[in-house]
PDB file of C-alpha atoms and ligand atoms in Angstrom:
ATOM      1  CA  MET A  76      79.287  98.593 126.766  1.00 38.00           C
ATOM      2  CA  SER A  77      79.020 101.416 129.325  1.00 39.00           C
ATOM      3  CA  ASN A  78      81.149 104.553 129.088  1.00 39.00           C
ATOM      4  CA  SER A  79      83.154 103.435 132.097  1.00 41.00           C
ATOM      5  CA  GLU A  80      84.352 100.347 130.177  1.00 41.00           C
ATOM      6  CA  CYS A  81      84.871 102.072 126.857  1.00 44.00           C
ATOM      7  CA  SER A  82      88.494 102.144 125.631  1.00 44.00           C
ATOM      8  CA  HIS A  83      87.707 103.097 122.030  1.00 46.00           C
ATOM      9  CA  ASN A  84      87.656 106.447 120.362  1.00 47.00           C
ATOM     10  CA  CYS A  85      83.985 106.150 119.474  1.00 45.00           C
ATOM     11  CA  SER A  86      81.854 109.083 118.475  1.00 44.00           C
ATOM     12  CA  SER A  87      78.800 107.539 120.138  1.00 44.00           C
ATOM     13  CA  CYS A  88      80.375 107.750 123.587  1.00 47.00           C
ATOM     14  CA  SER A  89      79.269 110.838 125.518  1.00 46.00           C
ATOM     15  CA  SER A  90      81.743 112.704 127.703  1.00 46.00           C
ATOM     16  CA  SER A  91      82.965 110.603 130.585  1.00 47.00           C
ATOM     17  CA  ALA A  92      85.988 111.033 132.812  1.00 46.00           C
ATOM     18  CA  ASN A  93      86.451 107.254 132.666  1.00 50.00           C
ATOM     19  CA  CYS A  94      86.757 107.036 128.893  1.00 50.00           C
ATOM     20  CA  LYS A  95      90.410 106.013 128.322  1.00 49.00           C
ATOM     21  CA  SER A  96      90.530 107.445 124.827  1.00 50.00           C
ATOM     22  CA  LYS A  97      89.717 110.889 126.202  1.00 54.00           C
ATOM     23  CA  ASN A  98      92.366 110.715 128.933  1.00 59.00           C
ATOM     24  CA  GLU A  99      95.228 109.302 126.817  1.00 61.00           C
ATOM     25  CA  PRO A 100      97.686 111.887 125.434  1.00 68.00           C
ATOM     26  CA  GLN A 101      97.037 112.475 121.739  1.00 79.00           C
ATOM     27  CA  LYS A 102      99.655 111.051 119.369  1.00 84.00           C
ATOM     28  CA  PRO A 103     101.227 113.776 117.204  1.00 91.00           C
ATOM     29  CA  ASP A 104      99.679 113.584 113.753  1.00 95.00           C
ATOM     30  CA  ASN A 105     102.596 112.981 111.362  1.00 95.00           C
ATOM     31  CA  SER A 106     100.322 111.940 108.474  1.00 96.00           C
ATOM     32  CA  LYS A 107     100.386 115.596 107.367  1.00 94.00           C
ATOM     33  CA  PHE A 108     104.051 115.428 106.389  1.00 97.00           C
ATOM     34  CA  LEU A 109     104.673 111.689 105.995  1.00 97.00           C
ATOM     35  CA  LYS A 110     102.347 110.358 103.342  1.00 97.00           C
ATOM     36  CA  HIS A 111     103.574 106.779 103.348  1.00 98.00           C
ATOM     37  CA  THR A 112     106.095 104.980 105.529  1.00 98.00           C
ATOM     38  CA  LEU A 113     107.786 101.838 104.237  1.00 98.00           C
ATOM     39  CA  VAL A 114     109.515  99.811 106.925  1.00 98.00           C
ATOM     40  CA  VAL A 115     112.211  97.538 105.498  1.00 98.00           C
ATOM     41  CA  MET A 116     112.456  94.444 107.691  1.00 96.00           C
ATOM     42  CA  SER A 117     114.290  91.142 107.711  1.00 93.00           C
ATOM     43  CA  GLY A 118     114.318  88.090 109.921  1.00 90.00           C
ATOM     44  CA  LYS A 119     118.071  88.268 110.424  1.00 87.00           C
ATOM     45  CA  GLY A 120     121.111  90.455 109.787  1.00 89.00           C
ATOM     46  CA  GLY A 121     123.418  90.442 106.796  1.00 90.00           C
ATOM     47  CA  VAL A 122     120.732  89.777 104.189  1.00 92.00           C
ATOM     48  CA  GLY A 123     121.171  93.240 102.643  1.00 94.00           C
ATOM     49  CA  LYS A 124     118.339  95.103 104.349  1.00 95.00           C
ATOM     50  CA  SER A 125     120.265  98.393 104.632  1.00 95.00           C
ATOM     51  CA  THR A 126     121.505  98.060 101.054  1.00 96.00           C
ATOM     52  CA  ILE A 127     117.933  97.564  99.855  1.00 97.00           C
ATOM     53  CA  SER A 128     116.649 100.446 102.027  1.00 97.00           C
ATOM     54  CA  VAL A 129     119.157 102.901 100.544  1.00 97.00           C
ATOM     55  CA  ASN A 130     118.667 101.769  96.945  1.00 97.00           C
ATOM     56  CA  LEU A 131     114.894 101.609  97.234  1.00 98.00           C
ATOM     57  CA  ALA A 132     114.768 105.118  98.716  1.00 98.00           C
ATOM     58  CA  VAL A 133     116.937 106.467  95.890  1.00 97.00           C
ATOM     59  CA  SER A 134     114.947 104.570  93.219  1.00 97.00           C
ATOM     60  CA  LEU A 135     111.742 106.192  94.506  1.00 98.00           C
ATOM     61  CA  ALA A 136     113.443 109.608  94.486  1.00 98.00           C
ATOM     62  CA  LEU A 137     114.598 109.021  90.876  1.00 97.00           C
ATOM     63  CA  LYS A 138     110.909 108.649  90.005  1.00 97.00           C
ATOM     64  CA  GLY A 139     110.234 112.156  91.272  1.00 97.00           C
ATOM     65  CA  LYS A 140     109.046 111.251  94.771  1.00 98.00           C
ATOM     66  CA  ARG A 141     110.076 113.208  97.855  1.00 98.00           C
ATOM     67  CA  VAL A 142     111.856 110.610  99.962  1.00 98.00           C
ATOM     68  CA  GLY A 143     113.395 110.348 103.419  1.00 98.00           C
ATOM     69  CA  LEU A 144     115.488 107.515 104.824  1.00 98.00           C
ATOM     70  CA  LEU A 145     115.332 106.846 108.558  1.00 98.00           C
ATOM     71  CA  ASP A 146     117.789 104.399 110.092  1.00 97.00           C
ATOM     72  CA  VAL A 147     116.288 103.034 113.312  1.00 95.00           C
ATOM     73  CA  ASP A 148     118.991 100.434 113.791  1.00 91.00           C
ATOM     74  CA  ILE A 149     119.942 102.114 117.069  1.00 83.00           C
ATOM     75  CA  HIS A 150     122.660  99.633 118.072  1.00 84.00           C
ATOM     76  CA  GLY A 151     124.232  99.159 114.650  1.00 83.00           C
ATOM     77  CA  PRO A 152     123.460 102.089 112.358  1.00 89.00           C
ATOM     78  CA  SER A 153     125.080 101.345 108.998  1.00 90.00           C
ATOM     79  CA  ILE A 154     123.397 103.962 106.812  1.00 94.00           C
ATOM     80  CA  PRO A 155     125.942 106.764 107.583  1.00 94.00           C
ATOM     81  CA  THR A 156     128.820 104.454 106.571  1.00 91.00           C
ATOM     82  CA  MET A 157     126.978 103.197 103.504  1.00 93.00           C
ATOM     83  CA  LEU A 158     126.398 106.769 102.322  1.00 94.00           C
ATOM     84  CA  HIS A 159     129.808 108.051 103.434  1.00 93.00           C
ATOM     85  CA  LEU A 160     128.185 110.458 105.863  1.00 94.00           C
ATOM     86  CA  GLN A 161     130.363 109.525 108.844  1.00 88.00           C
ATOM     87  CA  ASN A 162     131.605 113.083 109.189  1.00 90.00           C
ATOM     88  CA  GLU A 163     128.184 114.699 108.923  1.00 93.00           C
ATOM     89  CA  ARG A 164     126.051 115.548 111.959  1.00 92.00           C
ATOM     90  CA  LEU A 165     122.350 116.356 112.228  1.00 93.00           C
ATOM     91  CA  MET A 166     121.868 120.055 112.892  1.00 94.00           C
ATOM     92  CA  SER A 167     119.205 121.399 115.226  1.00 92.00           C
ATOM     93  CA  ASN A 168     117.582 124.776 115.824  1.00 93.00           C
ATOM     94  CA  GLY A 169     116.616 123.755 119.361  1.00 89.00           C
ATOM     95  CA  GLU A 170     113.176 122.612 118.221  1.00 92.00           C
ATOM     96  CA  LYS A 171     113.711 120.453 115.193  1.00 95.00           C
ATOM     97  CA  LEU A 172     116.486 118.273 113.834  1.00 94.00           C
ATOM     98  CA  PHE A 173     117.461 118.723 110.192  1.00 97.00           C
ATOM     99  CA  PRO A 174     118.182 115.672 108.025  1.00 98.00           C
ATOM    100  CA  VAL A 175     121.365 115.349 105.993  1.00 97.00           C
ATOM    101  CA  GLU A 176     120.774 115.210 102.217  1.00 96.00           C
ATOM    102  CA  LYS A 177     122.436 112.721  99.883  1.00 95.00           C
ATOM    103  CA  ALA A 178     121.595 111.438  96.379  1.00 94.00           C
ATOM    104  CA  GLY A 179     118.252 113.247  96.445  1.00 96.00           C
ATOM    105  CA  ILE A 180     117.031 111.821  99.756  1.00 98.00           C
ATOM    106  CA  LYS A 181     116.849 113.158 103.334  1.00 98.00           C
ATOM    107  CA  VAL A 182     118.715 110.969 105.802  1.00 98.00           C
ATOM    108  CA  VAL A 183     118.406 110.585 109.579  1.00 97.00           C
ATOM    109  CA  SER A 184     120.255 108.046 111.700  1.00 95.00           C
ATOM    110  CA  VAL A 185     121.340 107.850 115.318  1.00 91.00           C
ATOM    111  CA  GLY A 186     124.830 107.415 113.838  1.00 91.00           C
ATOM    112  CA  LEU A 187     124.611 111.065 112.734  1.00 92.00           C
ATOM    113  CA  LEU A 188     124.216 112.175 116.359  1.00 87.00           C
ATOM    114  CA  LEU A 189     127.137 110.312 117.928  1.00 79.00           C
ATOM    115  CA  GLU A 190     130.246 112.247 118.885  1.00 73.00           C
ATOM    116  CA  ASN A 191     132.363 109.309 117.787  1.00 75.00           C
ATOM    117  CA  PRO A 192     131.048 106.824 115.187  1.00 69.00           C
ATOM    118  CA  ASP A 193     132.508 103.965 117.265  1.00 70.00           C
ATOM    119  CA  ASP A 194     130.518 104.923 120.396  1.00 72.00           C
ATOM    120  CA  ALA A 195     128.233 102.109 121.575  1.00 71.00           C
ATOM    121  CA  ILE A 196     124.663 102.990 122.431  1.00 69.00           C
ATOM    122  CA  VAL A 197     123.462 101.303 125.598  1.00 66.00           C
ATOM    123  CA  TRP A 198     119.759 102.060 125.650  1.00 69.00           C
ATOM    124  CA  ARG A 199     116.874 100.008 126.939  1.00 69.00           C
ATOM    125  CA  GLY A 200     113.484  99.825 125.238  1.00 71.00           C
ATOM    126  CA  PRO A 201     111.885 103.071 126.553  1.00 75.00           C
ATOM    127  CA  LEU A 202     114.879 105.192 125.494  1.00 78.00           C
ATOM    128  CA  LYS A 203     114.888 103.629 122.034  1.00 81.00           C
ATOM    129  CA  ILE A 204     111.143 104.174 121.715  1.00 87.00           C
ATOM    130  CA  GLY A 205     111.596 107.842 122.741  1.00 89.00           C
ATOM    131  CA  ALA A 206     114.394 108.337 120.199  1.00 91.00           C
ATOM    132  CA  ILE A 207     112.349 106.777 117.385  1.00 94.00           C
ATOM    133  CA  ASN A 208     109.414 108.993 118.311  1.00 94.00           C
ATOM    134  CA  GLN A 209     111.683 112.045 118.054  1.00 94.00           C
ATOM    135  CA  PHE A 210     113.183 110.891 114.752  1.00 96.00           C
ATOM    136  CA  ILE A 211     109.690 110.743 113.308  1.00 97.00           C
ATOM    137  CA  ASN A 212     107.968 113.713 114.938  1.00 96.00           C
ATOM    138  CA  ASP A 213     110.777 116.163 115.784  1.00 96.00           C
ATOM    139  CA  VAL A 214     112.691 116.083 112.508  1.00 97.00           C
ATOM    140  CA  ASP A 215     112.033 118.728 109.905  1.00 97.00           C
ATOM    141  CA  TRP A 216     111.269 116.246 107.131  1.00 98.00           C
ATOM    142  CA  GLY A 217     109.424 118.818 105.012  1.00 97.00           C
ATOM    143  CA  GLU A 218     106.680 116.952 103.173  1.00 97.00           C
ATOM    144  CA  LEU A 219     107.573 113.433 102.133  1.00 98.00           C
ATOM    145  CA  ASP A 220     105.817 111.078  99.739  1.00 98.00           C
ATOM    146  CA  TYR A 221     107.789 108.160 101.202  1.00 98.00           C
ATOM    147  CA  LEU A 222     109.736 107.655 104.384  1.00 98.00           C
ATOM    148  CA  VAL A 223     111.818 104.483 104.016  1.00 98.00           C
ATOM    149  CA  VAL A 224     112.769 103.058 107.412  1.00 98.00           C
ATOM    150  CA  ASP A 225     115.725 100.709 107.814  1.00 97.00           C
ATOM    151  CA  ALA A 226     114.802  98.617 110.860  1.00 96.00           C
ATOM    152  CA  PRO A 227     117.214  96.274 112.669  1.00 94.00           C
ATOM    153  CA  PRO A 228     116.657  92.565 111.993  1.00 93.00           C
ATOM    154  CA  GLY A 229     113.865  90.849 113.869  1.00 91.00           C
ATOM    155  CA  THR A 230     110.591  91.890 115.373  1.00 91.00           C
ATOM    156  CA  GLY A 231     111.679  93.967 118.384  1.00 89.00           C
ATOM    157  CA  ASP A 232     111.010  97.427 119.814  1.00 90.00           C
ATOM    158  CA  GLU A 233     112.241  99.334 116.772  1.00 93.00           C
ATOM    159  CA  PRO A 234     109.826  98.238 114.013  1.00 96.00           C
ATOM    160  CA  LEU A 235     107.022  98.051 116.579  1.00 95.00           C
ATOM    161  CA  SER A 236     107.666 101.670 117.706  1.00 95.00           C
ATOM    162  CA  VAL A 237     107.730 102.905 114.136  1.00 97.00           C
ATOM    163  CA  PHE A 238     104.377 101.325 113.308  1.00 97.00           C
ATOM    164  CA  GLN A 239     102.885 102.655 116.560  1.00 95.00           C
ATOM    165  CA  THR A 240     104.208 106.198 116.023  1.00 96.00           C
ATOM    166  CA  ILE A 241     103.204 106.631 112.395  1.00 97.00           C
ATOM    167  CA  THR A 242      99.667 107.999 112.111  1.00 96.00           C
ATOM    168  CA  GLY A 243      99.481 107.932 108.303  1.00 95.00           C
ATOM    169  CA  LYS A 244      99.829 105.009 105.903  1.00 97.00           C
ATOM    170  CA  SER A 245     102.532 102.489 106.686  1.00 97.00           C
ATOM    171  CA  SER A 246     103.506  99.130 105.267  1.00 98.00           C
ATOM    172  CA  ALA A 247     106.398  96.662 105.365  1.00 98.00           C
ATOM    173  CA  VAL A 248     108.894  95.462 102.777  1.00 98.00           C
ATOM    174  CA  ILE A 249     110.529  92.195 103.756  1.00 96.00           C
ATOM    175  CA  VAL A 250     114.021  91.225 102.625  1.00 95.00           C
ATOM    176  CA  THR A 251     115.264  87.670 102.513  1.00 92.00           C
ATOM    177  CA  THR A 252     117.967  85.638 100.810  1.00 90.00           C
ATOM    178  CA  PRO A 253     117.261  82.491  98.780  1.00 86.00           C
ATOM    179  CA  GLN A 254     118.346  80.003 101.423  1.00 79.00           C
ATOM    180  CA  GLU A 255     115.667  78.155 103.334  1.00 68.00           C
ATOM    181  CA  VAL A 256     117.038  79.224 106.739  1.00 66.00           C
ATOM    182  CA  SER A 257     116.583  82.881 105.882  1.00 69.00           C
ATOM    183  CA  ALA A 258     113.142  82.227 104.446  1.00 73.00           C
ATOM    184  CA  ALA A 259     112.217  80.552 107.731  1.00 77.00           C
ATOM    185  CA  ASP A 260     113.175  83.758 109.586  1.00 83.00           C
ATOM    186  CA  VAL A 261     110.989  85.765 107.224  1.00 86.00           C
ATOM    187  CA  ARG A 262     107.918  83.913 108.431  1.00 89.00           C
ATOM    188  CA  LYS A 263     108.417  85.643 111.792  1.00 91.00           C
ATOM    189  CA  SER A 264     108.434  89.086 110.138  1.00 94.00           C
ATOM    190  CA  LEU A 265     105.339  88.171 108.135  1.00 94.00           C
ATOM    191  CA  ASN A 266     103.550  86.926 111.251  1.00 93.00           C
ATOM    192  CA  PHE A 267     104.591  90.089 113.123  1.00 95.00           C
ATOM    193  CA  CYS A 268     102.946  92.215 110.411  1.00 96.00           C
ATOM    194  CA  LYS A 269      99.847  90.033 110.523  1.00 94.00           C
ATOM    195  CA  LEU A 270      99.601  90.490 114.302  1.00 95.00           C
ATOM    196  CA  LEU A 271      99.942  94.276 113.997  1.00 96.00           C
ATOM    197  CA  ASN A 272      97.589  94.379 111.032  1.00 96.00           C
ATOM    198  CA  VAL A 273     100.310  95.994 108.932  1.00 97.00           C
ATOM    199  CA  LYS A 274     100.126  95.656 105.163  1.00 97.00           C
ATOM    200  CA  VAL A 275     103.085  93.783 103.645  1.00 97.00           C
ATOM    201  CA  GLU A 276     104.059  95.570 100.446  1.00 97.00           C
ATOM    202  CA  GLY A 277     105.987  92.527  99.351  1.00 96.00           C
ATOM    203  CA  ILE A 278     109.085  90.368  99.634  1.00 95.00           C
ATOM    204  CA  ILE A 279     112.465  91.029  98.013  1.00 95.00           C
ATOM    205  CA  GLU A 280     114.911  88.163  97.505  1.00 93.00           C
ATOM    206  CA  ASN A 281     118.408  89.617  97.767  1.00 93.00           C
ATOM    207  CA  MET A 282     121.686  87.888  96.836  1.00 92.00           C
ATOM    208  CA  SER A 283     119.733  85.829  94.352  1.00 88.00           C
ATOM    209  CA  GLY A 284     122.444  84.584  91.982  1.00 84.00           C
ATOM    210  CA  PHE A 285     125.730  86.261  91.122  1.00 83.00           C
ATOM    211  CA  VAL A 286     126.312  88.790  88.354  1.00 80.00           C
ATOM    212  CA  CYS A 287     129.617  88.056  86.599  1.00 79.00           C
ATOM    213  CA  PRO A 288     131.510  91.371  86.438  1.00 78.00           C
ATOM    214  CA  CYS A 289     132.880  90.374  82.986  1.00 81.00           C
ATOM    215  CA  CYS A 290     129.991  88.921  80.996  1.00 81.00           C
ATOM    216  CA  LYS A 291     127.129  90.110  83.286  1.00 77.00           C
ATOM    217  CA  THR A 292     125.562  86.615  83.234  1.00 79.00           C
ATOM    218  CA  ILE A 293     123.649  85.770  86.415  1.00 79.00           C
ATOM    219  CA  THR A 294     124.702  82.425  87.942  1.00 80.00           C
ATOM    220  CA  PRO A 295     122.463  80.961  90.675  1.00 78.00           C
ATOM    221  CA  ILE A 296     125.015  80.062  93.355  1.00 75.00           C
ATOM    222  CA  PHE A 297     122.392  79.199  95.981  1.00 72.00           C
ATOM    223  CA  ASN A 298     118.961  77.732  95.354  1.00 73.00           C
ATOM    224  CA  THR A 299     116.693  80.567  94.352  1.00 71.00           C
ATOM    225  CA  GLY A 300     112.948  80.907  94.748  1.00 77.00           C
ATOM    226  CA  GLY A 301     112.701  80.926  98.582  1.00 80.00           C
ATOM    227  CA  GLY A 302     111.294  84.465  98.565  1.00 85.00           C
ATOM    228  CA  GLU A 303     108.803  83.731  95.802  1.00 88.00           C
ATOM    229  CA  LYS A 304     107.620  80.598  97.603  1.00 86.00           C
ATOM    230  CA  MET A 305     107.146  82.563 100.813  1.00 87.00           C
ATOM    231  CA  ALA A 306     105.239  85.322  98.993  1.00 91.00           C
ATOM    232  CA  LYS A 307     102.828  82.722  97.547  1.00 91.00           C
ATOM    233  CA  GLU A 308     102.389  81.050 100.908  1.00 89.00           C
ATOM    234  CA  PHE A 309     101.510  84.338 102.647  1.00 89.00           C
ATOM    235  CA  ASN A 310      99.613  85.719  99.683  1.00 93.00           C
ATOM    236  CA  VAL A 311     101.791  88.842  99.367  1.00 95.00           C
ATOM    237  CA  GLN A 312     103.420  90.404  96.341  1.00 96.00           C
ATOM    238  CA  PHE A 313     106.858  89.175  95.241  1.00 96.00           C
ATOM    239  CA  LEU A 314     108.733  92.389  94.466  1.00 97.00           C
ATOM    240  CA  GLY A 315     111.827  90.980  92.782  1.00 95.00           C
ATOM    241  CA  LYS A 316     115.192  89.266  92.942  1.00 93.00           C
ATOM    242  CA  ILE A 317     118.385  91.292  93.404  1.00 94.00           C
ATOM    243  CA  PRO A 318     121.523  89.347  92.430  1.00 93.00           C
ATOM    244  CA  ILE A 319     124.884  89.582  94.178  1.00 92.00           C
ATOM    245  CA  GLU A 320     126.341  92.455  92.212  1.00 92.00           C
ATOM    246  CA  PRO A 321     129.992  93.345  92.924  1.00 90.00           C
ATOM    247  CA  ALA A 322     129.269  96.925  91.804  1.00 92.00           C
ATOM    248  CA  ILE A 323     126.923  97.322  94.808  1.00 93.00           C
ATOM    249  CA  GLY A 324     129.815  96.813  97.224  1.00 88.00           C
ATOM    250  CA  GLN A 325     132.100  98.994  95.073  1.00 90.00           C
ATOM    251  CA  SER A 326     129.538 101.825  95.042  1.00 90.00           C
ATOM    252  CA  CYS A 327     129.321 101.548  98.808  1.00 83.00           C
ATOM    253  CA  ASP A 328     133.116 101.798  99.127  1.00 81.00           C
ATOM    254  CA  LYS A 329     133.050 104.983  97.064  1.00 85.00           C
ATOM    255  CA  GLY A 330     130.137 106.448  99.056  1.00 84.00           C
ATOM    256  CA  GLU A 331     127.903 106.278  96.015  1.00 91.00           C
ATOM    257  CA  VAL A 332     124.436 104.811  95.805  1.00 94.00           C
ATOM    258  CA  PHE A 333     124.306 101.976  93.288  1.00 96.00           C
ATOM    259  CA  ALA A 334     120.746 102.713  92.108  1.00 95.00           C
ATOM    260  CA  PHE A 335     121.782 106.342  91.493  1.00 93.00           C
ATOM    261  CA  THR A 336     124.985 105.779  89.549  1.00 93.00           C
ATOM    262  CA  ASN A 337     124.018 102.479  87.862  1.00 92.00           C
ATOM    263  CA  CYS A 338     120.340 103.050  87.132  1.00 90.00           C
ATOM    264  CA  GLU A 339     120.800 101.775  83.544  1.00 90.00           C
ATOM    265  CA  SER A 340     122.406  98.456  84.578  1.00 91.00           C
ATOM    266  CA  GLU A 341     120.322  95.241  84.770  1.00 91.00           C
ATOM    267  CA  THR A 342     120.359  95.327  88.580  1.00 94.00           C
ATOM    268  CA  GLY A 343     119.617  99.068  88.552  1.00 95.00           C
ATOM    269  CA  LYS A 344     116.537  98.291  86.456  1.00 95.00           C
ATOM    270  CA  ILE A 345     115.439  95.661  88.984  1.00 96.00           C
ATOM    271  CA  PHE A 346     115.550  98.292  91.761  1.00 97.00           C
ATOM    272  CA  SER A 347     113.569 100.592  89.510  1.00 97.00           C
ATOM    273  CA  SER A 348     110.925  97.923  88.823  1.00 98.00           C
ATOM    274  CA  ILE A 349     110.605  97.213  92.560  1.00 98.00           C
ATOM    275  CA  ALA A 350     110.003 100.931  93.138  1.00 98.00           C
ATOM    276  CA  ASP A 351     107.367 100.863  90.361  1.00 98.00           C
ATOM    277  CA  LYS A 352     105.566  97.933  91.981  1.00 97.00           C
ATOM    278  CA  ILE A 353     105.484  99.799  95.285  1.00 97.00           C
ATOM    279  CA  LEU A 354     104.192 102.956  93.608  1.00 97.00           C
ATOM    280  CA  GLU A 355     101.505 100.953  91.811  1.00 95.00           C
ATOM    281  CA  SER A 356     100.325  99.183  94.949  1.00 86.00           C
TER     282      SER A 356
HETATM  283  P1  LIG B 639     121.853  94.034 106.617  1.00 85.36           P
HETATM  284  O1  LIG B 639     121.344  95.425 106.654  1.00 85.36           O
HETATM  285  O2  LIG B 639     120.769  93.031 106.313  1.00 85.36           O
HETATM  286  O3  LIG B 639     122.654  93.633 107.808  1.00 85.36           O
HETATM  287  P2  LIG B 639     123.676  95.032 104.584  1.00 85.36           P
HETATM  288  O4  LIG B 639     122.773  95.786 103.695  1.00 85.36           O
HETATM  289  O5  LIG B 639     124.507  95.794 105.565  1.00 85.36           O
HETATM  290  O6  LIG B 639     122.855  93.889 105.362  1.00 85.36           O
HETATM  291  O7  LIG B 639     124.589  94.137 103.637  1.00 85.36           O
HETATM  292  C1  LIG B 639     125.663  93.367 104.135  1.00 85.36           C
HETATM  293  C2  LIG B 639     126.800  93.407 103.141  1.00 85.36           C
HETATM  294  O8  LIG B 639     126.404  92.765 101.934  1.00 85.36           O
HETATM  295  C3  LIG B 639     127.212  94.826 102.734  1.00 85.36           C
HETATM  296  O9  LIG B 639     128.610  94.850 102.652  1.00 85.36           O
HETATM  297  C4  LIG B 639     126.579  95.039 101.367  1.00 85.36           C
HETATM  298  O10 LIG B 639     127.359  95.904 100.534  1.00 85.36           O
HETATM  299  C5  LIG B 639     126.583  93.629 100.818  1.00 85.36           C
HETATM  300  N1  LIG B 639     125.448  93.391  99.899  1.00 85.36           N
HETATM  301  C6  LIG B 639     124.144  93.402 100.205  1.00 85.36           C
HETATM  302  N2  LIG B 639     123.399  93.094  99.138  1.00 85.36           N
HETATM  303  C7  LIG B 639     124.269  92.906  98.106  1.00 85.36           C
HETATM  304  C8  LIG B 639     124.122  92.557  96.727  1.00 85.36           C
HETATM  305  N3  LIG B 639     122.925  92.324  96.176  1.00 85.36           N
HETATM  306  N4  LIG B 639     125.247  92.455  95.981  1.00 85.36           N
HETATM  307  C9  LIG B 639     126.474  92.663  96.517  1.00 85.36           C
HETATM  308  N5  LIG B 639     126.680  92.983  97.803  1.00 85.36           N
HETATM  309  C10 LIG B 639     125.585  93.102  98.598  1.00 85.36           C
END
């Protein structure tokens, strides 16, 4: 291939004004402060992706890791509500934005920039991509071992922008529920990762059975095993099953993080074992 056709950043290519890689603006290198980015994805909404993002981030922090949580659900940020941070706002020194801290993690969400939490954001793709870029590169994250990203459901601009902006290690965690219809949506997320050549850390099956608040027995109210089946089919790790746990909703209502206040419960231990599997991989 001649230099005029070359679009790769190859060391063998001598200087040429036509070499695209030399003319493209350099991406800011965030690998220096973000060691590993975990993007939590799902095929559809309501499967507990934000719940898992928050609890996974806190479980990693409980293991001594420096963790940030970035909510890139631009149109429906739920992390501020889930963490009772509705009255907090991101501060800025004119150059950098400073995350809000809660339960040992650093949190950034577009919801923490809105004047009124009920304001609707009407942004097209390029604006969203610009905002995500700023949330990654222009936030004073300090040095993080893990940045957990709560992406909106589906395979749109948001997860794509995150993967394209991160220059260090990144991988995906996929959340599903046991029902077949949800598992079918997960295939899209898995295929999206395959197309982008993104490593899938594993699949989590949420709402897998119901924990009785009295006797703590887990009753399978839907078929279970959809997530495990999908993991086998795509040859990715199955990270674990989280049951429907009334205490998760109650923690949320109190502005607490379940994995932080209930780390000794059976479900708390499942979150902890999922964090271990991610650390090991
Ligand atoms: P998503 O981000 O996929 O839209 P959320 O995390 O917002 O879903 O969860 C939707 C609702 O389900 C929330 O009210 C949350 O508290 C609840 N929820 C999620 N997972 C569980 C669970 N394992 N047990 C009990 N409630 C849960």
